[in-house]
Every structure is written in structure tokens, then in C-alpha cells.
Coordinates of C-alpha atoms in Angstrom, one line a residue:
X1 CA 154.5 -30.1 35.1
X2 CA 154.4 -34.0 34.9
X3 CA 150.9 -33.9 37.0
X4 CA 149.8 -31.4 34.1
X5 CA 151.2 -33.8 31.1
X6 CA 149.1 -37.2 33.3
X7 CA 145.8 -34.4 33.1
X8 CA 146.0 -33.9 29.3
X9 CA 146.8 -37.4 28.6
X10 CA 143.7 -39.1 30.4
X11 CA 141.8 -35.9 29.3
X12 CA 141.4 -36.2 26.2
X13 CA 138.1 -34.1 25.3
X14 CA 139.6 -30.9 26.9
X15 CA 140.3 -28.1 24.5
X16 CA 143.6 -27.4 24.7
X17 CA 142.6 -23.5 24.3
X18 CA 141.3 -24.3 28.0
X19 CA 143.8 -22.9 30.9
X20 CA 144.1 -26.0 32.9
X21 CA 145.1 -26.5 36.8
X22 CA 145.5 -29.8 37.7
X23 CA 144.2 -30.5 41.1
X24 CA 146.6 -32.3 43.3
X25 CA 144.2 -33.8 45.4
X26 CA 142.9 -36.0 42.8
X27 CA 146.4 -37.9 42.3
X28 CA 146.5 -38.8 45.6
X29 CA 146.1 -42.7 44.8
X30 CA 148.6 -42.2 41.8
X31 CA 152.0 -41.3 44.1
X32 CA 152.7 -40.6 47.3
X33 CA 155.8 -39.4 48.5
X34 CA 158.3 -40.6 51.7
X35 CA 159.4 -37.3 54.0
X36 CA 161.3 -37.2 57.3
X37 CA 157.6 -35.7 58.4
X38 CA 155.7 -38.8 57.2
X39 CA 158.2 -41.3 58.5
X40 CA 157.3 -39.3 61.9
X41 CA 153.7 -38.6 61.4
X42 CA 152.6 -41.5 63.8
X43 CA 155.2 -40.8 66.5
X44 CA 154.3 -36.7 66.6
X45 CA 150.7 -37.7 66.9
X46 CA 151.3 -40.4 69.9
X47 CA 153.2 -37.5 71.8
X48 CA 149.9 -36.1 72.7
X49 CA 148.4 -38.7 75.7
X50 CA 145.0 -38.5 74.2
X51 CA 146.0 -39.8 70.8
X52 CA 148.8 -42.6 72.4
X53 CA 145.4 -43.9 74.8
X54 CA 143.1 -43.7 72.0
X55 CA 145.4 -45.6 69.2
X56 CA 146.3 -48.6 71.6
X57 CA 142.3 -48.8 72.1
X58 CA 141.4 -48.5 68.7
X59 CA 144.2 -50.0 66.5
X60 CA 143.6 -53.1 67.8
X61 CA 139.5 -52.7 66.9
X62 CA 140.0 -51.6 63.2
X63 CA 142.6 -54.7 62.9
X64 CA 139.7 -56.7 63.5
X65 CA 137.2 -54.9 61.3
X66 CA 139.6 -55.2 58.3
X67 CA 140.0 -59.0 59.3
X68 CA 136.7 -59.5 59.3
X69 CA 136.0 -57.7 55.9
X70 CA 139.7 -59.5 54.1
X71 CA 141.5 -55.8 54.0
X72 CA 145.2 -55.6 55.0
X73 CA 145.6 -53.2 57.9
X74 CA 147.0 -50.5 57.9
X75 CA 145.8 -49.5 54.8
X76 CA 148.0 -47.5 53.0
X77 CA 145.4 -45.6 51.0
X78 CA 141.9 -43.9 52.0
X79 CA 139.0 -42.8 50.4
X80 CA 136.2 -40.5 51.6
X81 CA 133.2 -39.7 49.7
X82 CA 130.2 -38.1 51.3
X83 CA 126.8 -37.6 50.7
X84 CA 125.3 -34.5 51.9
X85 CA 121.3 -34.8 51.6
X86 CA 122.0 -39.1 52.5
X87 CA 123.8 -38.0 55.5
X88 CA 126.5 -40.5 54.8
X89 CA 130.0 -40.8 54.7
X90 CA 131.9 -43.3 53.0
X91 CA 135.4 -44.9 53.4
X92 CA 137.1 -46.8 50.9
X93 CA 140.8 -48.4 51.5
X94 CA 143.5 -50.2 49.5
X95 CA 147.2 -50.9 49.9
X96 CA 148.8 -50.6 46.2
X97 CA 148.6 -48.0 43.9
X98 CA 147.7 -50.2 41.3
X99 CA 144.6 -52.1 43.1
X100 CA 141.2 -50.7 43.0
X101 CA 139.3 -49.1 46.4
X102 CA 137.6 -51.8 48.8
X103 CA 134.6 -50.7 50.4
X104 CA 135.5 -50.8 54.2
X105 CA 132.4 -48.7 56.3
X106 CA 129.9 -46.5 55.9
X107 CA 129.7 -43.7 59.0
X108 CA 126.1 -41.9 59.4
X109 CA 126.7 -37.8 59.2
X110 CA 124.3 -36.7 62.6
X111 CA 123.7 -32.8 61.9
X112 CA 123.4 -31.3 59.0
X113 CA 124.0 -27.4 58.3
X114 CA 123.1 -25.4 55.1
X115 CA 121.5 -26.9 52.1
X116 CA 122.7 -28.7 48.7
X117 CA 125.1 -26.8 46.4
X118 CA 128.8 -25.4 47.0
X119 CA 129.6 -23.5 49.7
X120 CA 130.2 -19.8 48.4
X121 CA 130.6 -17.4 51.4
X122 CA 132.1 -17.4 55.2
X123 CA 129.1 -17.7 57.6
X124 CA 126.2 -19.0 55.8
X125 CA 126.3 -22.3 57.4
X126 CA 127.1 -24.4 54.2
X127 CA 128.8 -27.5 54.1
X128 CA 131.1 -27.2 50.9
X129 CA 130.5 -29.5 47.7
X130 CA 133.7 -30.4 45.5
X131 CA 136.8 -32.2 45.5
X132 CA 139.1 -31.9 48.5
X133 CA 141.7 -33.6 50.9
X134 CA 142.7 -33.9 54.5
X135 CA 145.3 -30.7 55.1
X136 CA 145.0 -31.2 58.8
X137 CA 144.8 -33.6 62.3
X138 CA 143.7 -31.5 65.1
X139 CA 143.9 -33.2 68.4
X140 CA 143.1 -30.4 70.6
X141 CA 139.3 -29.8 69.1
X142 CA 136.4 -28.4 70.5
X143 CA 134.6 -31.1 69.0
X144 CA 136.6 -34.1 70.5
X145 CA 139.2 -34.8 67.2
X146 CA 138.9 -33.5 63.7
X147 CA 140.7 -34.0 60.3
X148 CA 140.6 -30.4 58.1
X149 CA 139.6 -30.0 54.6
X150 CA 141.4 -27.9 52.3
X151 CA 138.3 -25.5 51.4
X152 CA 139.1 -23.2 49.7
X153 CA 140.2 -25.7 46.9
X154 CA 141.1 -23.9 43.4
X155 CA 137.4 -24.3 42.8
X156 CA 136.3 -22.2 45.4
X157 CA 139.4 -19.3 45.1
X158 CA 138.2 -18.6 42.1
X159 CA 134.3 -19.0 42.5
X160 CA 133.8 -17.8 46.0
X161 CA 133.0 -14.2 47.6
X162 CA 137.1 -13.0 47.8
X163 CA 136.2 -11.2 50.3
X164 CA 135.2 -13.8 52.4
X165 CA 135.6 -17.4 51.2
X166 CA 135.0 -18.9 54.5
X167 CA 137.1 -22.0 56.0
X168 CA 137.8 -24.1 59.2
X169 CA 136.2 -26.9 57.4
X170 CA 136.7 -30.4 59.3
X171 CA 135.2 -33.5 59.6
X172 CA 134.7 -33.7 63.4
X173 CA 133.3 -35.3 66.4
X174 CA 130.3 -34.1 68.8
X175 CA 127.2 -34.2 66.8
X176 CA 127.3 -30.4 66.2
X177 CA 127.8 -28.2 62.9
X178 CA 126.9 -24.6 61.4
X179 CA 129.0 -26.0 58.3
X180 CA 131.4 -28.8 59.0
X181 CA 130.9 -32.0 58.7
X182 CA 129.7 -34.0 62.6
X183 CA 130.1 -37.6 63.2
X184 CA 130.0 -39.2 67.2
X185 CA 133.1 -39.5 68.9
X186 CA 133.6 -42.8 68.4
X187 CA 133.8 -42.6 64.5
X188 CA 135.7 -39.9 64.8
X189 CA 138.5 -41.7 66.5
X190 CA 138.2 -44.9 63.9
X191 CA 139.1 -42.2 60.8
X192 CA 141.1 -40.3 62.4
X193 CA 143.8 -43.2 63.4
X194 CA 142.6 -44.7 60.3
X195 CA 143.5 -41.3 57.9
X196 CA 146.9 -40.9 60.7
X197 CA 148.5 -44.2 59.2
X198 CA 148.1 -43.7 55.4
X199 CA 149.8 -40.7 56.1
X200 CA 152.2 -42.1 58.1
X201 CA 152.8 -44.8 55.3
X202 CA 153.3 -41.5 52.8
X203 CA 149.9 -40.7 51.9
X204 CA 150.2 -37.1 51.6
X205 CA 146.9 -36.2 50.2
X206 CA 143.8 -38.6 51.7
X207 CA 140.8 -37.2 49.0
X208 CA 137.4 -35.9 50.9
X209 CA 135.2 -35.6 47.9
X210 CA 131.8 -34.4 49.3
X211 CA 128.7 -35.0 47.0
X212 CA 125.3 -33.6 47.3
X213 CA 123.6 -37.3 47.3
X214 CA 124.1 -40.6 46.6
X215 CA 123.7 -40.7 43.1
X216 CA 122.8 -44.5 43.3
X217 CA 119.7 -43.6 45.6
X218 CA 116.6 -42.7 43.1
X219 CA 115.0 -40.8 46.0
X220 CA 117.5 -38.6 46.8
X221 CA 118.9 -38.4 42.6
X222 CA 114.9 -37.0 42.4
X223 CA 115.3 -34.8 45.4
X224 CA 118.2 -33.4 43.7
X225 CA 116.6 -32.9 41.0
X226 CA 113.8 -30.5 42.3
X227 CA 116.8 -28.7 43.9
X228 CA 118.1 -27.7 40.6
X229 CA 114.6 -27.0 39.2
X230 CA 115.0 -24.0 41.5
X231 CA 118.5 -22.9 41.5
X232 CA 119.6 -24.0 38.0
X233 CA 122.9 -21.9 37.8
X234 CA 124.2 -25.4 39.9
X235 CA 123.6 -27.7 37.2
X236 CA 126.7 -28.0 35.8
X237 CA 128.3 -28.1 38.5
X238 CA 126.3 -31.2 40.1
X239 CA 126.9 -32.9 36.6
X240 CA 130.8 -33.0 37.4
X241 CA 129.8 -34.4 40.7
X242 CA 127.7 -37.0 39.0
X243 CA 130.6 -37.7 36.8
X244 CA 132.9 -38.2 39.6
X245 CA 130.6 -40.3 41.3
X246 CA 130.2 -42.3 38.3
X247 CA 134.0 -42.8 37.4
X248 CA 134.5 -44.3 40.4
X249 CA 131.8 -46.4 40.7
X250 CA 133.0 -47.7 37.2
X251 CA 136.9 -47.9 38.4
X252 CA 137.1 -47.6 42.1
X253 CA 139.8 -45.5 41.6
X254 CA 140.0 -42.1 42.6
X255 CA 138.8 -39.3 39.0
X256 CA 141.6 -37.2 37.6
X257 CA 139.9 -33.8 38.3
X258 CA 140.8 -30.1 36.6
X259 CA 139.7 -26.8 36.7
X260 CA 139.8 -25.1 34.3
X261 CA 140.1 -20.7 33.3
X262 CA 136.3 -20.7 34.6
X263 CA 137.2 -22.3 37.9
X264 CA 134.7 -25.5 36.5
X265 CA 135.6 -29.2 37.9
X266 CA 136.3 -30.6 34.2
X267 CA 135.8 -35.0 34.9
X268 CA 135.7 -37.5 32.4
X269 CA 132.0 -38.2 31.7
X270 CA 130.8 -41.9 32.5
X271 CA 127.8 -43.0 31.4
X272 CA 124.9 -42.8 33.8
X273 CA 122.8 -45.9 34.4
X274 CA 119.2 -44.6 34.2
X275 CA 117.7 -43.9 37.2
X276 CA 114.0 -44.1 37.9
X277 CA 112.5 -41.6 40.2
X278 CA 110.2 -43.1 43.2
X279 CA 106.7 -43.6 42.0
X280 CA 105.3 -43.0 45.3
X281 CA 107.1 -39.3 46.9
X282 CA 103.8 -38.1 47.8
X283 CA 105.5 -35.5 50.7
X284 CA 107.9 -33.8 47.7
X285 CA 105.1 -32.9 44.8
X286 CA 102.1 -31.7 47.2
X287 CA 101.5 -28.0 45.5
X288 CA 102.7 -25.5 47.9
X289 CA 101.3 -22.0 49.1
X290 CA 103.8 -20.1 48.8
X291 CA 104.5 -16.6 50.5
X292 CA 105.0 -13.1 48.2
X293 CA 108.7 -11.8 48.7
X294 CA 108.5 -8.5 49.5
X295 CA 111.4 -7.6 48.9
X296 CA 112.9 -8.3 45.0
X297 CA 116.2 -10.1 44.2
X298 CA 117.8 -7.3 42.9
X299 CA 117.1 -5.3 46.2
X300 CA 118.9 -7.8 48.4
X301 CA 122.7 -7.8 48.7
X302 CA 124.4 -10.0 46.6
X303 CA 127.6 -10.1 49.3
X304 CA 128.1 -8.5 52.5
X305 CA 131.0 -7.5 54.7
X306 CA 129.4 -9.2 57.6
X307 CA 126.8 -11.8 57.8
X308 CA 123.6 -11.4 59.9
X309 CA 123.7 -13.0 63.5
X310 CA 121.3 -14.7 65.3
X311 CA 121.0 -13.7 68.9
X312 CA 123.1 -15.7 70.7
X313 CA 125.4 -17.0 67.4
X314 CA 125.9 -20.1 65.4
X315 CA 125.2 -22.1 68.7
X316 CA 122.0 -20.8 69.4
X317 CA 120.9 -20.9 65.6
X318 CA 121.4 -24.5 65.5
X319 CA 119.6 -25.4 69.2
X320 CA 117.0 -23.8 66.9
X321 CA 116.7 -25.5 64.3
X322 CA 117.4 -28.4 66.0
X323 CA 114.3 -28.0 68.8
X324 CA 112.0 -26.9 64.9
X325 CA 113.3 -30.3 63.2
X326 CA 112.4 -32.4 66.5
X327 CA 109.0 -30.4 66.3
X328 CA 107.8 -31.2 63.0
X329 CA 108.4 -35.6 63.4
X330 CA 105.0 -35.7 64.2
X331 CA 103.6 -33.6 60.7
X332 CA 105.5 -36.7 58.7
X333 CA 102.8 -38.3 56.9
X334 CA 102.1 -41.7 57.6
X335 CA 104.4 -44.1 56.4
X336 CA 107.4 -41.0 55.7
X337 CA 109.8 -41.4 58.0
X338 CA 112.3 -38.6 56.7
X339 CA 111.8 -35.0 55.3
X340 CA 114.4 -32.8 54.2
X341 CA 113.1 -29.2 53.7
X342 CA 114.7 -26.4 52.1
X343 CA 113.6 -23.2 53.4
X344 CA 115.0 -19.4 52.1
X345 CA 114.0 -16.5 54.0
X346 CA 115.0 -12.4 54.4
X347 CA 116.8 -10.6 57.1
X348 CA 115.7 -7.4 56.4
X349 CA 118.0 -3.9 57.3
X350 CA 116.7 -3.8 61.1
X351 CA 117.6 -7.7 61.7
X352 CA 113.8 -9.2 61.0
X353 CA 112.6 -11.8 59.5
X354 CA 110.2 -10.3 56.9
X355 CA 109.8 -14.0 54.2
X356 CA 110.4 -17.6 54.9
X357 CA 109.5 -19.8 52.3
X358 CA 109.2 -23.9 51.9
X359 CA 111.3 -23.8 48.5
X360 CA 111.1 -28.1 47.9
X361 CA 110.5 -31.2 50.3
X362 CA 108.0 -31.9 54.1
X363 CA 104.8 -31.5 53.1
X364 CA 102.0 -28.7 53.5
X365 CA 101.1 -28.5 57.2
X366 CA 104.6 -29.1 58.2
X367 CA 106.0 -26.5 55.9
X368 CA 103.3 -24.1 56.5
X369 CA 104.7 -24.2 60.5
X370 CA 108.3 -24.0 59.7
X371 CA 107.8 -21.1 58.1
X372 CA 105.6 -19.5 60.6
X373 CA 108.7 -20.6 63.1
X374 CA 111.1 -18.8 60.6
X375 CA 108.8 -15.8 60.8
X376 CA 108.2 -15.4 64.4
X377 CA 112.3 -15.6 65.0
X378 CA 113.6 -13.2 67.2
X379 CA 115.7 -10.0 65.6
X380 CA 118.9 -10.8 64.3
X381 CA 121.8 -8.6 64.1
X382 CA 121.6 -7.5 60.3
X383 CA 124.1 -8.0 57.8
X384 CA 126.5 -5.3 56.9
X385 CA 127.7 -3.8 53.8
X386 CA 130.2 -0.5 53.4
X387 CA 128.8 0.4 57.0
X388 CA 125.2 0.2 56.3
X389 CA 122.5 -2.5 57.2
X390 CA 121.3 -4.3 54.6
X391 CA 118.5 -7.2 53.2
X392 CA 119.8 -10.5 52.2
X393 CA 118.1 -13.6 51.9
X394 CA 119.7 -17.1 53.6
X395 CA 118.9 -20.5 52.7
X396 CA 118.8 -23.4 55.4
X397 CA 117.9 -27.0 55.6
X398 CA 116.3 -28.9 57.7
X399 CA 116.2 -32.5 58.2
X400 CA 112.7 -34.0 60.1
X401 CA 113.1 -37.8 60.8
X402 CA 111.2 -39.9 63.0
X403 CA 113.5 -42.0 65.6

């Protein structure tokens, strides 16, 4: 109830007609809370060798970083923002309640899964968008250490396929993802000891707000904006991620966040310095030829019981499009040193690949290959729904970029 009452009163433009959640995440950096657990937190990690080796290696590293940088370590309070289509992640730390955020590193994101927008459905290789906080530190992963994200938030319960909402999303080591968030092993251990002692000091809730770009970049803001121009039904929802962005770029504190009946992020809006976009994008506005769907939305399935599988899985999917992203560095025009292409394409009811289609982004050689890879795919195993094989149309990124 009080975290209610502090919603409505910082608020003030919501109607109060509006059914509001308060989402605990965001008051993270307003209290924390002392338990037996967190006054143990440290001591329970140490007890597995691997972390006990790695926190004598790399306490005495970040000491020095926050030395170097005028931070007090540990610090008692972390922030993560990342950047989906800048393929950055950014941590932010402070030691008072009542100080603002510091800017401490900025870690580079090295695979990317899915394309901009929420994450909607189990299996369709998105990374989530929204407003969420580490629930979990996992020192027995596949993927050398991970901290867990509590997707589904109260966003995604009420805007997500209920069937199957999806989860098991971490930020992680390894350099791998089919929807998870992959930085190298040695990042991964600086967060993860990092994120283990503001627990351990009593912060319950370390926010993970995940944001489709850097809204201070022009060339990715104008990226974005070609995104929407195709899938407008994300507008408003990318506005509340600009307004969070914004808030805290004007505060560098954590925004109050709510949902509200709809399951809509409701954010204080911040004016938006006006941002220009690049004169000179030449690889994003070349007119496209695009392919006929033969197939019509309405003819697809909406949801399915069970996504379609590439042969050999998730694995194989991204050694894929992996091998087609190395492929394509050498269509970059000159001077580009980075594409980021959105592609949709249709599974049809016997697993093929019948459309693939450049929606935005590379340019039209290098698209016009990608989706001839697309097409030439081997079968999948189709998707499923009430026992029958059905259509449905994926979306995927890609990322091309010159070493």
C-alpha cells in the first residue's frame, strides 16, 4: 500500500479511474531491506569454489576500477540499462539512497537474438524490452555465470501469449543467445560479484531495464524509427521507454514505473531534446524489392502451441545466422561498417520456408542474399496448433559488422 500511495503522489497525471500496479522493481533505489538471507548472501555464494576463486581474483580488480573512476566500493546500489540495437549494456552505481547514479562501465552485448520490440511468446528468440530486476545468481550455468531477469514482469503477464509467455531470461556469459542477453566471461564475472554485493548490502531488487537503443544515438533513434514505421502497434510502448530513458538521464535516479488495467508502462514524460537524424544513412533508405507474401496475415497463426524448429534446434539456428552475418561483411558499402537487418519470413504447414523479406536496414545486394539464404533453409519442424501444422511468420535480426 505505501509503494502504491509514493506511485500516486510522484504521478500526478494518472487518472485515478486507472487500475494501478505499482511495479516493485522500480523502487529499488528508494529502500532496501536487511534479511538473515542478505546478511548471508555473500557467504552462500563463496560456498561454491568457483565463486570463492573468482571473488578473491576479481574484488580486488573492481576495487581498483572504482578507485580509478572516485566510486566507493562496494557499491551499495546498481544500475543496468541496456541497449538492444547498440549492443550495449550499461552499469550505473551509488552508495546512498539519496545520491544520484555514477556512470561506472559500459560492457559490449556480443550476440544478438530476435529483433526490437517486447518479447511476446516462448521460443521466438526475442530478447524482452521493459522494466525488470535481477531475481536470480546462477553459478552452475551452461554459459559460465548468469544473473536472471524477472520476465515475465506485470507487463508481460498481462500482454504476452498465456499460454506460453516464455522465460529463463539471464544476462550470461559465453557469447551465445537465442534470447538472453551474452556478454564474455570475463564481464560476466565483474557484474556478477559486482550485482552479489549490493545484494549482500540489502539490495533486494538491482533494476535491468532493457531499451531498444540508445536514445542519445541519432543513428540508432532513426533506425528505430523505420522500425515503428512498420510495426506501429509498438509506438507507445517505445514512447515509455523513451520516457524512462529520459528521466533518468535528467535525474540519474532510477523512474517510478506503473502499469496500469491495460498492462501499459505509465512513466513520467521528460522532455526530449530534439534529435537529428544522420544526414548521410545511405545503406537504410535504398528502395527495396520486396518479395509478394503468399500467404495473407490473416491466414497465419496468430499463437501456436508449439513453435517451429529448426533442424538441429536453437543451437543450430544461431551457428546459422551467425555463419549468414559473417557472410554478408563483405556487401557493407564502403565506408558502413555496421548493418542491422530485420528480416520476417513464413514457415509454412510442411516446415518450408515459402517468404523472407528485408523489412528495414543492409542494403540491396546484401538483403537480396539474405533472403535468398532464408529461402534456401532447410525444412523446419512446423509449428503446431490444436494438433495440426500450421503457417506463421517469424521475425529475426541480424547484425553484419566488419571486424
Amino acid at each position: 500500500m505505501h509503494i502504491i500511495i509514493y506511485c500516486m503522489k510522484k504521478i500526478r497525471f494518472i487518472p485515478q479511474a486507472l487500475f494501478l500496479l505499482c511495479f516493485n522493481l522500480t523502487f529499488s533505489n528508494l529502500f532496501s531491506q536487511s534479511s538473515v538471507y542478505n546478511v548471508r548472501f555473500l557467504e552462500n555464494q563463496k560456498s561454491f569454489p568457483k565463486i570463492s576463486e573468482m571473488m578473491s581474483r576479481e574484488e580486488d580488480t573492481l576495487q581498483k576500477q572504482f578507485q580509478a573512476k572516485q566510486l566507493v566500493w562496494p557499491a551499495r546500489f546498481v544500475y543496468i540499462r541496456s541497449f538492444k540495437y547498440d549492443s550495449e549494456m550499461e552499469v550505473w552505481v551509488k552508495n546512498k539512497q539519496s545520491e544520484k547514479y555514477k556512470y561506472f562501465k559500459t560492457y559490449k552485448i556480443c550476440a544478438l537474438a530476435g529483433s526490437l520490440g517486447p518479447k511476446r511468446m516462448a521460443g521466438d528468440y526475442q530478447v524482452p524490452e521493459g522494466f525488470y530486476y535481477i531475481n536470480e545468481f546462477n553459478p552452475r550455468s551452461l554459459y559460465h555465470l548468469s544473473l536472471g531477469l524477472n520476465y515475465p514482469n506485470a507487463s508481460d503477464r498481462m500482454l504476452c501469449d498465456l499460454s506460453q509467455p516464455g522465460g529463463d531470461i539471464y544476462i550470461h556469459g559465453s557469447c551465445v543467445t537465442t534470447g538472453c542477453i551474452p556478454i564474455t566471461d570475463g564481464q560476466i564475472e565483474e557484474l556478477y560479484v559486482l550485482a552479489a554485493h549490493a545484494k549482500d548490502l540489502g539490495q533486494d531488487f538491482i533494476p535491468v531495464h532493457i531499451f531498444p537503443v540508445n536514445f542519445d544515438n541519432p543513428k540508432s533513434v532513426a533506425y528505430l524509427k523505420r522500425f515503428l514505421a512498420n510495426f506501429n502497434e509498438f509506438v507507445p510502448f517505445e514512447k515509455s521507454m523513451q520516457n524512462a530513458f529520459y528521466y533518468f538521464e535528467k535525474n540519474h535516479q532510477v523512474p517510478p514505473v506503473v502499469v496500469n488495467s491495460k498492462g501499459e508502462y505509465v512513466i513520467e514524460e521528460v522532455t526530449v531534446p530534439a534529435v537529428l537524424s544522420p544526414k548521410s544513412d545511405a545503406w537504410a533508405t535504398k528502395k527495396l524489392t520486396h518479395p509478394v507474401q503468399p500467404i495473407p496475415d490473416e491466414d497465419l497463426a496468430a499463437s501456436v502451441d508449439k513453435l517451429p524448429l529448426y533442424p538441429g534446434g536453437n543451437t543450430a539456428f544461431k551457428i546459422f545466422i551467425d555463419k549468414l552475418s559473417e557472410d554478408m561483411i563483405k556487401e557493407l558499402e564502403p565506408g558502413q561498417t555496421k548493418a542491422f537487418i530485420l528480416m520476417e519470413y513464413i514457415i509454412d504447414d510442411n516446415g518450408k520456408t515459402i517468404y523472407a523479406n528485408a523489412i528495414s536496414g543492409g542494403n540491396e545486394k546484401m538483403n537480396l542474399k539474405i533472403e535468398k539464404a532464408f529461402t534456401n533453409m532447410p525444412l523446419w519442424i512446423p509449428a503446431v496448433r490444436q494438433g495440426k501444422n500450421v503457417p506463421i511468420k517469424l521475425k529475426q535480426n541480424l547484425m553484419v559488422e566488419a571486424p
